[in-house]
Coordinates of C-alpha atoms in Angstrom, one line a residue:
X1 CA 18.8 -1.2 20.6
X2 CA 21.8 -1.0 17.9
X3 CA 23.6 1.1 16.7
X4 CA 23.1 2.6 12.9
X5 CA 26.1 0.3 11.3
X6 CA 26.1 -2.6 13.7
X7 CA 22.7 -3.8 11.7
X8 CA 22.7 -7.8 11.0
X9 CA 23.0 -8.5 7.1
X10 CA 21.7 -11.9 6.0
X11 CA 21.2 -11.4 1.8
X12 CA 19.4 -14.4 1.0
X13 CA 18.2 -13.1 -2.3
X14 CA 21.6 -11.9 -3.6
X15 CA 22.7 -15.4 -2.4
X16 CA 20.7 -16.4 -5.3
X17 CA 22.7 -15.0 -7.7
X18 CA 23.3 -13.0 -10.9
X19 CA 20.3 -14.9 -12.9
X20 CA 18.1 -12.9 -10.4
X21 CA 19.6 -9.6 -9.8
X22 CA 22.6 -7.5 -10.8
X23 CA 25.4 -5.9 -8.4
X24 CA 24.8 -2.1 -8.8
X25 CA 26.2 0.3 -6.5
X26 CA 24.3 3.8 -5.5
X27 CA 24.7 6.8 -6.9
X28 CA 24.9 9.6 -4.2
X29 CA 23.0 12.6 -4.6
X30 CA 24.4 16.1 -3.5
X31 CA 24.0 17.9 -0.7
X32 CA 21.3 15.3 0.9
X33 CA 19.2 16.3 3.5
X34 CA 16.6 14.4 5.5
X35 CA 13.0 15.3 5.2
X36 CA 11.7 12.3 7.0
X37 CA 11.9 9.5 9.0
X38 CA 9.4 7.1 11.0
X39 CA 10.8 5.7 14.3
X40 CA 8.1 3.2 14.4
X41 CA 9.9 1.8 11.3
X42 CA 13.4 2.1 12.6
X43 CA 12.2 0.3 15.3
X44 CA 11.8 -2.8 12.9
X45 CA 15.6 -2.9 12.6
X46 CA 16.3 -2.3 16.9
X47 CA 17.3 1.2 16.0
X48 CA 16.4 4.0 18.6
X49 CA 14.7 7.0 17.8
X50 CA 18.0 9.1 18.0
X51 CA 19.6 6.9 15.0
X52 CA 17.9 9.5 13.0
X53 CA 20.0 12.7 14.2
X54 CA 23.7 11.1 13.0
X55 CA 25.2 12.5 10.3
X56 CA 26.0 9.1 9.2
X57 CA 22.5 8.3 9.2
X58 CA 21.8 10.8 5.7
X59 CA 25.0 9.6 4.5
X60 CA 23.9 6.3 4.8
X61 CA 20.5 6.7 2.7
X62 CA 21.6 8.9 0.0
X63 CA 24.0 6.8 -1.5
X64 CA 27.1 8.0 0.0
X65 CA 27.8 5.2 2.2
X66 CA 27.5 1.6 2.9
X67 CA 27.2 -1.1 5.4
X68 CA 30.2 -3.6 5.0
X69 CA 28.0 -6.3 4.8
X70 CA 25.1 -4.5 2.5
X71 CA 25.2 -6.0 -0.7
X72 CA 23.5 -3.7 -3.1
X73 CA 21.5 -5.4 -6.2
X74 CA 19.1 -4.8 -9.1
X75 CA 16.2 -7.3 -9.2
X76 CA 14.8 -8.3 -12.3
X77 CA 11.9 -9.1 -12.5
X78 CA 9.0 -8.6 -15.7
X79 CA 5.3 -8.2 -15.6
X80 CA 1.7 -7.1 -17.0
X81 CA 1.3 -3.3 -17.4
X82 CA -2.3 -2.1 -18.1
X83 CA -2.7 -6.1 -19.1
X84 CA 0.4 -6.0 -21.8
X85 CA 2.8 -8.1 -21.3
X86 CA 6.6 -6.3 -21.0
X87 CA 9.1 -8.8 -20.9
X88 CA 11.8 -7.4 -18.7
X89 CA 11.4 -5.0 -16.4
X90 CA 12.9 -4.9 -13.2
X91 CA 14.7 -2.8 -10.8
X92 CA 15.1 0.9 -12.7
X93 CA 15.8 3.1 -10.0
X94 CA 16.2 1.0 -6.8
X95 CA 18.5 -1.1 -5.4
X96 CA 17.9 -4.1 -2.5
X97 CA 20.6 -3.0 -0.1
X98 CA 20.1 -6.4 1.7
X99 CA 18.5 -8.6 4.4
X100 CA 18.6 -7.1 7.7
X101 CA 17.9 -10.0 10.7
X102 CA 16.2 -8.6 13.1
X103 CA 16.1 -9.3 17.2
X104 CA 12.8 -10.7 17.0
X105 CA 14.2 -12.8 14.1
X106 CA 12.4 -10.8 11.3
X107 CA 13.8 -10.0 8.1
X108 CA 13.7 -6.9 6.6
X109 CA 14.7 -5.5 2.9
X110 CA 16.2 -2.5 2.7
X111 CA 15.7 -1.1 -0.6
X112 CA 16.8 2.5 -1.7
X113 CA 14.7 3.9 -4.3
X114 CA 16.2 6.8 -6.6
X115 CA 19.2 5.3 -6.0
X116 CA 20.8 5.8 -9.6
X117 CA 20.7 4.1 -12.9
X118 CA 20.8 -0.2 -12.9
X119 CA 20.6 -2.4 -15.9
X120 CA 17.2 -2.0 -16.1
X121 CA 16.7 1.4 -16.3
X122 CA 15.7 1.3 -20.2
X123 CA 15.9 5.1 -21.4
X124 CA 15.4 6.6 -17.7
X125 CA 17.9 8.4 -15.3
X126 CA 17.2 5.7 -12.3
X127 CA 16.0 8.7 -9.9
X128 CA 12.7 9.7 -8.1
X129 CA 11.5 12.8 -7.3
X130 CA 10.9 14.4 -4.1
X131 CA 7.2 14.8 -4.5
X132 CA 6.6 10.6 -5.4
X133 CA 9.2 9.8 -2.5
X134 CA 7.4 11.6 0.1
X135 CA 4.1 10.6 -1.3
X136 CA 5.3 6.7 -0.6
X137 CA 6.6 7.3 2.7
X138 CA 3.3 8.8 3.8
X139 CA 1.0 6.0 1.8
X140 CA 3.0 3.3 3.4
X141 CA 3.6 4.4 7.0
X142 CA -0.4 6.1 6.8
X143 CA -1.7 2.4 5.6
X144 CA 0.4 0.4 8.6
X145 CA -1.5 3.1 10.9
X146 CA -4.9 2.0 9.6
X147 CA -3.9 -1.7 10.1
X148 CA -3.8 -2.7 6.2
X149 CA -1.2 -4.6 5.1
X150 CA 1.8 -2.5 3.0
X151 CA 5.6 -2.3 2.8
X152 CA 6.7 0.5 5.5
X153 CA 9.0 3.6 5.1
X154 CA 11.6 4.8 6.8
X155 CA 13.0 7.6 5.3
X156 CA 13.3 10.4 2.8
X157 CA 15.9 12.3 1.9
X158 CA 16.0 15.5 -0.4
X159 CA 19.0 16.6 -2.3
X160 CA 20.1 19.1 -4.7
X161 CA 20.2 16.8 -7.4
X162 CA 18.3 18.0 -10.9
X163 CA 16.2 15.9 -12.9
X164 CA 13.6 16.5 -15.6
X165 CA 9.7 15.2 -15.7
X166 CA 7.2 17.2 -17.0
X167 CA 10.0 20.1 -16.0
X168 CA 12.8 20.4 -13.7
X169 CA 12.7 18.9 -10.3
X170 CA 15.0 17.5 -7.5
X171 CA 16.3 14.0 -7.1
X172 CA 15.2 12.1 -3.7
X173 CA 15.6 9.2 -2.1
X174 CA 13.3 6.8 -0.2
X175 CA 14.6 3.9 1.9
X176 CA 11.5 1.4 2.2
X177 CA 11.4 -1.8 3.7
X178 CA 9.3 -5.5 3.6
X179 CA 9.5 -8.4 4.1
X180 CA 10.3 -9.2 0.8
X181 CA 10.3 -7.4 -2.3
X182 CA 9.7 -10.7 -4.5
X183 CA 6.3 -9.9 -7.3
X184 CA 4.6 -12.1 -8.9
X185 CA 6.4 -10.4 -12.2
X186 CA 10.0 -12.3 -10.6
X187 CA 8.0 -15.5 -11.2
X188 CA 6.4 -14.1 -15.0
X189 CA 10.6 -13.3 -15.8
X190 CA 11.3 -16.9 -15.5
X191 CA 8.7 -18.5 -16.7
X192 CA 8.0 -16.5 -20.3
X193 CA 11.7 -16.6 -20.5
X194 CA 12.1 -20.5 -20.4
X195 CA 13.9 -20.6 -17.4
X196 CA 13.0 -23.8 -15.4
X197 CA 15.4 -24.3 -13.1
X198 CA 15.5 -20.4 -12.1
X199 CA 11.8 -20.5 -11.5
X200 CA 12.6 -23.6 -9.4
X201 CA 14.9 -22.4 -7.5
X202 CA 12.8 -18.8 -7.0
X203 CA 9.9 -20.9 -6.1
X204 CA 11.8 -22.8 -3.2
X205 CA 13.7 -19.6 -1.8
X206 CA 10.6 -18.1 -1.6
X207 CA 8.9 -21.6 -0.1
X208 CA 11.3 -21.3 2.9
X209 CA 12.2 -17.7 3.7
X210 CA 8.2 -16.7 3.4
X211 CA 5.9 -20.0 3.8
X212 CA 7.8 -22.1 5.4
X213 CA 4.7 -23.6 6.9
X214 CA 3.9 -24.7 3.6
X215 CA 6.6 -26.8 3.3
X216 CA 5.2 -30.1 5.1
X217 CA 2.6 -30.2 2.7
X218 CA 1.9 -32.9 0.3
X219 CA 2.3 -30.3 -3.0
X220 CA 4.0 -27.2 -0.8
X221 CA 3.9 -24.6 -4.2
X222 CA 0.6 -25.4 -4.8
X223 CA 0.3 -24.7 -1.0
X224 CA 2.1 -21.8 -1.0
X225 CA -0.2 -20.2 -4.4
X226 CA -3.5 -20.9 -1.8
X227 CA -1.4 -18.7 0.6
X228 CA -1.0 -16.1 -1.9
X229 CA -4.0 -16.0 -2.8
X230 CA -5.7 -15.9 0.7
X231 CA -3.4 -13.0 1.3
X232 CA -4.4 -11.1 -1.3
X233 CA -8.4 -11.7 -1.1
X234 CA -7.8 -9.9 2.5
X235 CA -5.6 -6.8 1.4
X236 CA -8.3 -5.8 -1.4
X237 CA -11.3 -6.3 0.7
X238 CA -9.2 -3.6 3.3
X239 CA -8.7 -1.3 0.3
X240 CA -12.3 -1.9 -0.6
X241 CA -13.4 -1.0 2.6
X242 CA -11.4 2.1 3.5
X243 CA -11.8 3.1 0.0
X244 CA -8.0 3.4 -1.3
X245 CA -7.1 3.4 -4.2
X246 CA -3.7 1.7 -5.8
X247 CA -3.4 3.6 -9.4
X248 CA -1.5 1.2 -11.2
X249 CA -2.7 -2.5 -10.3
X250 CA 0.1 -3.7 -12.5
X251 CA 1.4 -7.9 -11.9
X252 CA 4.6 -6.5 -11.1
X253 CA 3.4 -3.7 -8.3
X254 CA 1.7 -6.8 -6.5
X255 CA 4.1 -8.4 -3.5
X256 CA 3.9 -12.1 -3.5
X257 CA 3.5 -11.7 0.4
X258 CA 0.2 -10.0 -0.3
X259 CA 1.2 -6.3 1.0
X260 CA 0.5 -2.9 -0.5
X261 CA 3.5 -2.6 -3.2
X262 CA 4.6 0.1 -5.2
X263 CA 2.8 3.1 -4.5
X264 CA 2.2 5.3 -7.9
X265 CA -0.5 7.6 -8.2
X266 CA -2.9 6.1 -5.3
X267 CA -5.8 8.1 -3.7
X268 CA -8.2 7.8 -0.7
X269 CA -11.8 8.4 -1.7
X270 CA -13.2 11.7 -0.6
X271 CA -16.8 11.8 -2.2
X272 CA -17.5 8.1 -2.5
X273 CA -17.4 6.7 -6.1
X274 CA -17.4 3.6 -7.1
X275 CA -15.7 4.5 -10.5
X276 CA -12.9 6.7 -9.3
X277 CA -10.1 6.5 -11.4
X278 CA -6.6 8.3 -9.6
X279 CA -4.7 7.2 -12.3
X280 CA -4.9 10.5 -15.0
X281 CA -3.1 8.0 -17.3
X282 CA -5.7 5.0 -16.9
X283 CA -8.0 6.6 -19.6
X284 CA -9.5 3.4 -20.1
X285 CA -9.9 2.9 -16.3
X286 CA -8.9 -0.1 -15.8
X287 CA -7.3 0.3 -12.4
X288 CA -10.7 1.9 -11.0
X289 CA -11.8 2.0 -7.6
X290 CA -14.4 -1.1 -8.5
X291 CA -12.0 -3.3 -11.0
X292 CA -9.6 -3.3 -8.2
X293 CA -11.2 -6.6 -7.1
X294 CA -11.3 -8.4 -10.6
X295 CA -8.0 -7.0 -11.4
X296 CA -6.3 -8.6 -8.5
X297 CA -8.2 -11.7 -9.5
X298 CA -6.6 -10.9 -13.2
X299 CA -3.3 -10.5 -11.7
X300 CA -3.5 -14.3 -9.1
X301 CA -3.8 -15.8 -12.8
X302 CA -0.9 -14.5 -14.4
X303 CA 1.2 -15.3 -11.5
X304 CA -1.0 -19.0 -11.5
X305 CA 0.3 -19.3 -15.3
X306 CA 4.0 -18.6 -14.5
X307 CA 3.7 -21.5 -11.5
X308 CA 2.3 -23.7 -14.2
X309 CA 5.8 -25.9 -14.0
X310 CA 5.2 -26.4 -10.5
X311 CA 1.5 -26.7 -9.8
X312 CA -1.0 -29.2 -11.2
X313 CA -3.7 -26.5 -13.7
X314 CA -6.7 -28.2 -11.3
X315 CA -5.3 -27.1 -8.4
X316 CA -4.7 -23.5 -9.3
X317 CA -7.5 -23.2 -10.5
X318 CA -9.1 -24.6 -7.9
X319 CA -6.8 -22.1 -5.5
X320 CA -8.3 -18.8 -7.9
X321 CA -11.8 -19.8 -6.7
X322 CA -11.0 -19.5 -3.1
X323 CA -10.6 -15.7 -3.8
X324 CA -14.2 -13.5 -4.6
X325 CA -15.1 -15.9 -1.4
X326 CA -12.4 -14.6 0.7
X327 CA -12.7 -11.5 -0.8
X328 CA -16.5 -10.6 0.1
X329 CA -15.8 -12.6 3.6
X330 CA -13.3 -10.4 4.5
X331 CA -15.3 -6.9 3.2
X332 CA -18.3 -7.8 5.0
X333 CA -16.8 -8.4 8.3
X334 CA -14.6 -5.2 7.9
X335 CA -18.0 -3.6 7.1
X336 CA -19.8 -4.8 9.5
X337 CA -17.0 -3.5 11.7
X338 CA -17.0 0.2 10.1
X339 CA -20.8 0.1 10.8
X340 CA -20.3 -0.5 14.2
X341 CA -22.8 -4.0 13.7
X342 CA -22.3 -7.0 16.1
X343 CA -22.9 -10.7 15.1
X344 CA -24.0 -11.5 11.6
X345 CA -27.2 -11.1 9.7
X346 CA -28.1 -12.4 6.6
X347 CA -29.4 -8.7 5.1
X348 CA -25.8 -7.6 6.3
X349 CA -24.5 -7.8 2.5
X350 CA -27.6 -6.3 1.0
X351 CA -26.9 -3.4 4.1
X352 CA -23.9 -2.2 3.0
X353 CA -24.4 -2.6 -0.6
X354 CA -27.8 -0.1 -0.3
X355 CA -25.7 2.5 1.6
X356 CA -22.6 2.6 -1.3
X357 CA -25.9 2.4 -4.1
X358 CA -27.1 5.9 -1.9
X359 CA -24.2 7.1 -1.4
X360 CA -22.9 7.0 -5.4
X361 CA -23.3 10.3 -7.0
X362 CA -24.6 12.1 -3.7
X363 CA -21.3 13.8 -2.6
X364 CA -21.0 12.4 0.6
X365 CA -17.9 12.1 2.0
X366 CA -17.2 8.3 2.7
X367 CA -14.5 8.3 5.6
X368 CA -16.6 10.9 7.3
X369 CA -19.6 9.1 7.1
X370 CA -17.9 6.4 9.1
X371 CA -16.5 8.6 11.8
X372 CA -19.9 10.6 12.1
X373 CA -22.0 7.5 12.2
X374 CA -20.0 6.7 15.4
X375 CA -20.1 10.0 17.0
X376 CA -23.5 9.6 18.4
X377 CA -26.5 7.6 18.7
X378 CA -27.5 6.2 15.8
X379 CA -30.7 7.7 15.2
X380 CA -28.9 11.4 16.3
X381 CA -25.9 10.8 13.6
X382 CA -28.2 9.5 10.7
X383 CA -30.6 12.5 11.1
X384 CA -27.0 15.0 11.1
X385 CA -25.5 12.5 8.0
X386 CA -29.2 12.6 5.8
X387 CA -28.6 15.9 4.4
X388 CA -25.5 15.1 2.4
X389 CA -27.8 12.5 0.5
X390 CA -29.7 12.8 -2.9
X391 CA -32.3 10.2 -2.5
X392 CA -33.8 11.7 0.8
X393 CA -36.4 8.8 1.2
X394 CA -33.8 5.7 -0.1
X395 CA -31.9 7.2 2.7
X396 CA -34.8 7.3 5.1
X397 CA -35.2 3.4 4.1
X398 CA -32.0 2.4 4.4
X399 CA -31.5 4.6 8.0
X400 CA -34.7 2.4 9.5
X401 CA -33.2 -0.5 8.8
X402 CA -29.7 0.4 9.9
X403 CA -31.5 1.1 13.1
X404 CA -33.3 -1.6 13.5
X405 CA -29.6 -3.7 13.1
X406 CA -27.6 -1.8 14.7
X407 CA -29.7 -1.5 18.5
X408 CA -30.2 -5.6 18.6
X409 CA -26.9 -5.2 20.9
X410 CA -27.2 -4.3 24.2
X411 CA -23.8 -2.0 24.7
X412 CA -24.2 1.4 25.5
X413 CA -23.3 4.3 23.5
X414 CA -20.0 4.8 24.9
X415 CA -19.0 1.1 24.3
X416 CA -20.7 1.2 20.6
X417 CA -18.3 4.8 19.9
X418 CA -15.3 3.6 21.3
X419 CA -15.7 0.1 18.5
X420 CA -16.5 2.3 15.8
X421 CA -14.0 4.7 16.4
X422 CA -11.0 2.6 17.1
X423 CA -11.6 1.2 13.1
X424 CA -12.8 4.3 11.5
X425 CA -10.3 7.2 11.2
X426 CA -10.2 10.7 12.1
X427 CA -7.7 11.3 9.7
X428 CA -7.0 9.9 6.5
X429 CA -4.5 10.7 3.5
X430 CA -6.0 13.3 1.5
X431 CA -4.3 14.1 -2.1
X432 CA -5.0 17.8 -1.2
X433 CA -2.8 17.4 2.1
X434 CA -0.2 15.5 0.5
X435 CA -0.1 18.0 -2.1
X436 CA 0.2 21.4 0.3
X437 CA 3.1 19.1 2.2
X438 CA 4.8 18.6 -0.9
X439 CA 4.8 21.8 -2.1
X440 CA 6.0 23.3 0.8
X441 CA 8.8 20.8 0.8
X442 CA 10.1 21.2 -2.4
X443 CA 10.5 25.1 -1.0
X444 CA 12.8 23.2 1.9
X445 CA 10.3 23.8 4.6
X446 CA 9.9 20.1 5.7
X447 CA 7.4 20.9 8.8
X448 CA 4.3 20.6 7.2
X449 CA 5.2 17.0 5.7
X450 CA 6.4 15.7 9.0
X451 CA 2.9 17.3 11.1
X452 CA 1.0 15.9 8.6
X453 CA 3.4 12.1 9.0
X454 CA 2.8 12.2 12.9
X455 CA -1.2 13.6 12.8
X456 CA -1.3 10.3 10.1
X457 CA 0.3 7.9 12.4
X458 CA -2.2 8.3 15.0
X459 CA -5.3 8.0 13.1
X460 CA -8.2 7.0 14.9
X461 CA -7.2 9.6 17.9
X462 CA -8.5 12.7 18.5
X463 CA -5.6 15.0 18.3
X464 CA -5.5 18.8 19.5
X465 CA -4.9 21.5 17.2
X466 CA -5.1 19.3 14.3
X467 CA -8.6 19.7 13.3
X468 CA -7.9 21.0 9.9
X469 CA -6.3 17.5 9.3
X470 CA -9.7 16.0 9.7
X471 CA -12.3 18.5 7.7
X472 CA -13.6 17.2 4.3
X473 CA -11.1 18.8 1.0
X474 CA -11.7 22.2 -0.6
X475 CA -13.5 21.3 -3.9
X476 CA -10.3 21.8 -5.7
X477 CA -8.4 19.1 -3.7
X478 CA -10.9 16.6 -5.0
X479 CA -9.9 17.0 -8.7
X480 CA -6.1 16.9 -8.5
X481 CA -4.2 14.5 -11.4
X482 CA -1.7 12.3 -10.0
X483 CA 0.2 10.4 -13.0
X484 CA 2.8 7.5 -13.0
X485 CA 5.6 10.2 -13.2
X486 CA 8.3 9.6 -10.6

């Protein structure tokens, strides 16, 4: 394990130079003080658990200190917003800190968000808030948990910094970390901005620090876009199928490595519906629960437009058909998994498309369901599960049939729990628990956040004391508005 400044900086992307991102330095925030921190993610960068207690440590992540070999910088980067095109964009209120190699021989960004105003913070302050830094840090370190690809956070830090929203709050700081932070709205910049040799030279950093495999290939970008677009096919069908919700499906929130980006006003489905909107300032709902899917789809073709230079039209095109394919691939066999179903059958699809169809406008709680359905024997949970159901004899229908799948396996009970269990969570990221967290931590009690951090990164085990963690929201916590103010 290191220590917290004898971390390994390699800053490829700043390498690249000022055509791609600005030198900015942070701007500290008073009195900082930490609110969180995941050791699973310090971990990424060979830090021990204790890293966390230094002084230095705060100092480090709220801008009043740096690494001699950090290289803070501004990325800039444009993109689609609510399918408009804005023409530069780019780092606002974050900086990329720089590369750190790891001992395994990963690389991982370190980018500060809130860190202070860049060139590309138009008319804002180039701060977040504590509420939409802790509600990153527990989207991003609650999706790792369930296995679903995302960037990861490793801390937050509070400070007694003022800034105004809807009305007066305090300044944060998050410190996140991926792979990469590259977007397809990087690619978009250079391309609507007639920059050939930029988008080149994008295209080939990117080609060797992230697909390198790609490289042997006969056309390796058009390689590389397949890639992408696998990637992608298999992080929506895990939203789909844990129902989660991004908000704000914007070309420049989606990571070119495929990984849950950008985290704005996102919700978990409590009553199933396939027309949730989370986004209070979506009124036309176009980032809902169901257009997630097309939209991503939406989104592959931008970024397939922007490598238009690079890549023969035919073969994009013939890349962007590979994806509702992969997509429903993917769902099913994550579905078929949730279900606790072995094998394949052919009435699989039609299965799981009855059961959303029954469970759309009946209330019923979709995470639970899962967990329930586990619990016990089949024909025990379904009768337990049927109440919460409108269409009593749809449900009867579609519980026969579930049966009648579900028992051509010959594992026992125990074995059939233990599968269904170890891919369908006790616990998941309710709004309504984020919410209580955050309020209490804006009061500077930071307990609840960091209970509700540790019950989240455990989430398929049973853990004492924390039932309250696992029971279905008040009705109130169903109906919170969660905007795009950070």
């Amino acid at each position: 394990m290191k220590s917290l400044t004898d971390l390994t900086f390699d800053n490829r992307f700043a390498r690249l130079g000022d055509a791609f991102s600005t030198a900015v330095l942070p701007e500290p925030i008073a009195e900082p003080q930490l609110v969180l921190v995941s050791q699973a993610a310090l971990a990424l960068l060979d830090l021990p658990p204790t890293a966390a207690e230094a002084e230095e440590f705060t100092q480090l992540f709220a801008g009043h200190k740096l690494w001699a070999t950090a290289e803070p910088r501004a990325m800039v980067y444009s993109g689609h917003q609510f399918g408009s095109y804005n023409p530069r964009l780019g780092d606002g209120r974050g900086l990329l800190l720089g590369e750190v190699l790891n001992a395994a021989g990963e690389y991982w960004d370190l980018h500060l968000k809130g860190a202070g105003q860049t060139p590309y913070s138009r008319s804002g302050d180039g701060r977040a808030v504590l509420r939409s830094s802790i509600r990153e840090f527990l989207a991003s370190e609650a999706l790792f948990a369930l296995g679903i690809p995302s960037s990861r956070a490793l801390c937050v830090t509070a400070s007694s910094t003022p800034v105004w929203r809807e009305r007066q709050e305090s300044a944060a700081m998050l410190l996140r970390l991926a792979p990469s932070h590259v977007r397809f709205g990087h690619f978009e910049y250079f391309y609507y901005t007639k920059q050939p040799e930029q988008l080149q030279t994008l295209a080939a950093h990117v080609l060797a620090c992230h697909f390198a495999d790609c490289s042997e290939q006969a056309e390796p970008y058009g390689a590389m876009f397949t890639q992408v677009v696998e990637r992608n096919a298999e992080l929506i069908a895990y939203w789909q199928a844990y129902g989660f919700c991004h908000g704000v499906m914007n070309s420049d929130n989606m990571s070119i490595l495929g990984i849950t980006f950008d985290f704005g006003p996102y919700a978990f489905l409590d009553d199933f519906d396939a027309q949730h909107i989370c986004n209070h300032s979506d009124d036309a709902g176009r980032y809902s629960f169901s257009n997630q899917v097309p939209i991503a789809h939406w989104n592959l073709s931008a970024l397939a437009q922007a490598l238009t230079p690079l890549v023969e039209v035919e073969a994009l095109r013939a890349s962007l058909g590979l994806f509702l394919p992969l997509y429903q691939a993917h769902y099913l066999s994550l579905m078929r998994q949730r279900l606790g179903l072995l094998g394949t059958d052919d009435s699989d699809q039609a299965l799981v498309e009855r059961l959303l169809q029954l469970m759309q406008g009946s209330a019923v709680d979709y995470s639970q369901f899962f967990r329930r359905l586990g619990e016990q024997p089949a024909e025990i949970a379904l009768a337990s599960l049927r109440d919460d159901f409108v269409d009593l004899a749809g449900f009867d229908q579609w519980a026969a049939d579930y049966c009648n799948r579900a028992t051509n396996t010959a594992d026992s009970q125990a074995e059939r729990r233990a599968r269904m269990h170890a891919v369908n969570p006790l616990y998941v990221l309710r709004n309504y628990l984020a919410q209580q967290a955050i309020e209490a931590a804006e009061q500077g009690d930071y307990a609840p956040v960091r209970e509700l951090h540790a019950v989240l990164s455990r989430p398929f085990e049973e853990q004492p004391g924390m039932q309250r963690y696992a029971e279905r929201p008040p009705q109130w916590g169903k109906h919170l508005e969660i905007s795009c103010s950070s």
